[in-house]
mmCIF file of C-alpha atoms in Angstrom:
data_model
loop_
_atom_site.group_PDB
_atom_site.id
_atom_site.type_symbol
_atom_site.label_atom_id
_atom_site.label_comp_id
_atom_site.label_asym_id
_atom_site.label_seq_id
_atom_site.Cartn_x
_atom_site.Cartn_y
_atom_site.Cartn_z
ATOM 1 C CA UNK A 1 0.000 0.000 0.000
ATOM 2 C CA UNK A 2 1.341 3.375 -0.976
ATOM 3 C CA UNK A 3 -0.258 6.726 -0.290
ATOM 4 C CA UNK A 4 0.381 10.411 -0.206
ATOM 5 C CA UNK A 5 -1.434 13.467 0.963
ATOM 6 C CA UNK A 6 -1.356 17.189 0.537
ATOM 7 C CA UNK A 7 -2.589 20.340 2.093
ATOM 8 C CA UNK A 8 -3.309 23.908 1.285
ATOM 9 C CA UNK A 9 -3.625 27.385 2.562
ATOM 10 C CA UNK A 10 -4.896 30.761 1.680
ATOM 11 C CA UNK A 11 -4.228 34.447 1.565
ATOM 12 C CA UNK A 12 -6.381 37.445 2.126
ATOM 13 C CA UNK A 13 -6.311 41.178 2.567
ATOM 14 C CA UNK A 14 -7.123 42.730 5.856
ATOM 15 C CA UNK A 15 -9.774 45.340 5.365
ATOM 16 C CA UNK A 16 -10.317 48.410 7.459
ATOM 17 C CA UNK A 17 -13.284 48.625 9.733
ATOM 18 C CA UNK A 18 -16.440 48.378 7.626
ATOM 19 C CA UNK A 19 -14.650 47.176 4.473
ATOM 20 C CA UNK A 20 -15.396 43.836 2.945
ATOM 21 C CA UNK A 21 -12.533 41.409 3.359
ATOM 22 C CA UNK A 22 -11.315 39.564 0.287
ATOM 23 C CA UNK A 23 -9.124 36.558 -0.087
ATOM 24 C CA UNK A 24 -8.910 33.075 -1.377
ATOM 25 C CA UNK A 25 -7.493 29.723 -0.560
ATOM 26 C CA UNK A 26 -8.162 26.058 -0.329
ATOM 27 C CA UNK A 27 -6.620 22.737 -1.091
ATOM 28 C CA UNK A 28 -6.371 19.139 -0.090
ATOM 29 C CA UNK A 29 -5.537 15.935 -1.843
ATOM 30 C CA UNK A 30 -4.851 12.269 -1.312
ATOM 31 C CA UNK A 31 -3.910 9.364 -3.524
ATOM 32 C CA UNK A 32 -3.275 5.691 -2.887
ATOM 33 C CA UNK A 33 -2.094 2.589 -4.713
ATOM 34 C CA UNK A 34 -2.850 -0.921 -3.518
ATOM 35 C CA UNK A 35 -1.623 -4.243 -4.940
ATOM 36 C CA UNK A 36 -3.163 -7.585 -4.112
ATOM 37 C CA UNK A 37 -0.763 -10.039 -2.461
ATOM 38 C CA UNK A 38 -2.930 -13.114 -2.432
ATOM 39 C CA UNK A 39 -6.371 -14.628 -2.313
ATOM 40 C CA UNK A 40 -8.257 -16.712 0.222
ATOM 41 C CA UNK A 41 -9.683 -19.814 -1.476
ATOM 42 C CA UNK A 42 -12.663 -21.614 0.029
ATOM 43 C CA UNK A 43 -13.148 -25.012 -1.610
ATOM 44 C CA UNK A 44 -14.995 -28.065 -0.303
ATOM 45 C CA UNK A 45 -15.285 -26.490 3.142
ATOM 46 C CA UNK A 46 -11.524 -25.921 3.409
ATOM 47 C CA UNK A 47 -9.837 -22.537 3.442
ATOM 48 C CA UNK A 48 -6.381 -21.888 2.001
ATOM 49 C CA UNK A 49 -4.216 -18.902 1.159
ATOM 50 C CA UNK A 50 -2.830 -18.614 -2.381
ATOM 51 C CA UNK A 51 -0.185 -15.916 -2.874
ATOM 52 C CA UNK A 52 -0.298 -14.015 -6.140
ATOM 53 C CA UNK A 53 2.884 -14.349 -8.192
ATOM 54 C CA UNK A 54 3.685 -11.219 -10.202
ATOM 55 C CA UNK A 55 5.490 -12.704 -13.207
ATOM 56 C CA UNK A 56 6.247 -9.304 -14.742
ATOM 57 C CA UNK A 57 8.009 -8.185 -11.553
ATOM 58 C CA UNK A 58 10.066 -11.398 -11.534
ATOM 59 C CA UNK A 59 11.022 -10.921 -15.202
ATOM 60 C CA UNK A 60 11.966 -7.276 -14.627
ATOM 61 C CA UNK A 61 14.101 -8.231 -11.617
ATOM 62 C CA UNK A 62 15.864 -10.937 -13.626
ATOM 63 C CA UNK A 63 16.558 -8.492 -16.454
ATOM 64 C CA UNK A 64 18.023 -5.929 -14.062
ATOM 65 C CA UNK A 65 20.152 -8.599 -12.399
ATOM 66 C CA UNK A 66 21.371 -9.788 -15.811
ATOM 67 C CA UNK A 67 22.233 -6.229 -16.831
ATOM 68 C CA UNK A 68 24.199 -5.709 -13.609
ATOM 69 C CA UNK A 69 26.065 -8.981 -14.237
ATOM 70 C CA UNK A 70 26.945 -7.896 -17.785
ATOM 71 C CA UNK A 71 28.379 -4.598 -16.524
ATOM 72 C CA UNK A 72 30.318 -6.372 -13.753
ATOM 73 C CA UNK A 73 31.861 -8.901 -16.159
ATOM 74 C CA UNK A 74 32.692 -6.141 -18.621
ATOM 75 C CA UNK A 75 34.441 -4.154 -15.912
ATOM 76 C CA UNK A 76 36.444 -7.200 -14.804
ATOM 77 C CA UNK A 77 37.539 -7.890 -18.392
ATOM 78 C CA UNK A 78 38.584 -4.252 -18.942
ATOM 79 C CA UNK A 79 40.790 -4.293 -15.814
ATOM 80 C CA UNK A 80 42.896 -7.180 -17.154
#
């Protein structure tokens, strides 16, 4: 779960006695992101937990690891 919030404020002019005061201001915000991590399965009167496997995240991690390995090997070869 990720989230973020915001706030706001305002500004106005101070009027003299009897004058109408003017000003403006406002603001507020919030956003959130949620990812499922698993599902509860009820089957034949039995309950089990099945984690969700994010294949794209696994593939991306493997690609980044492979890229790091390529750079490490390249650096080792250049030092020789």
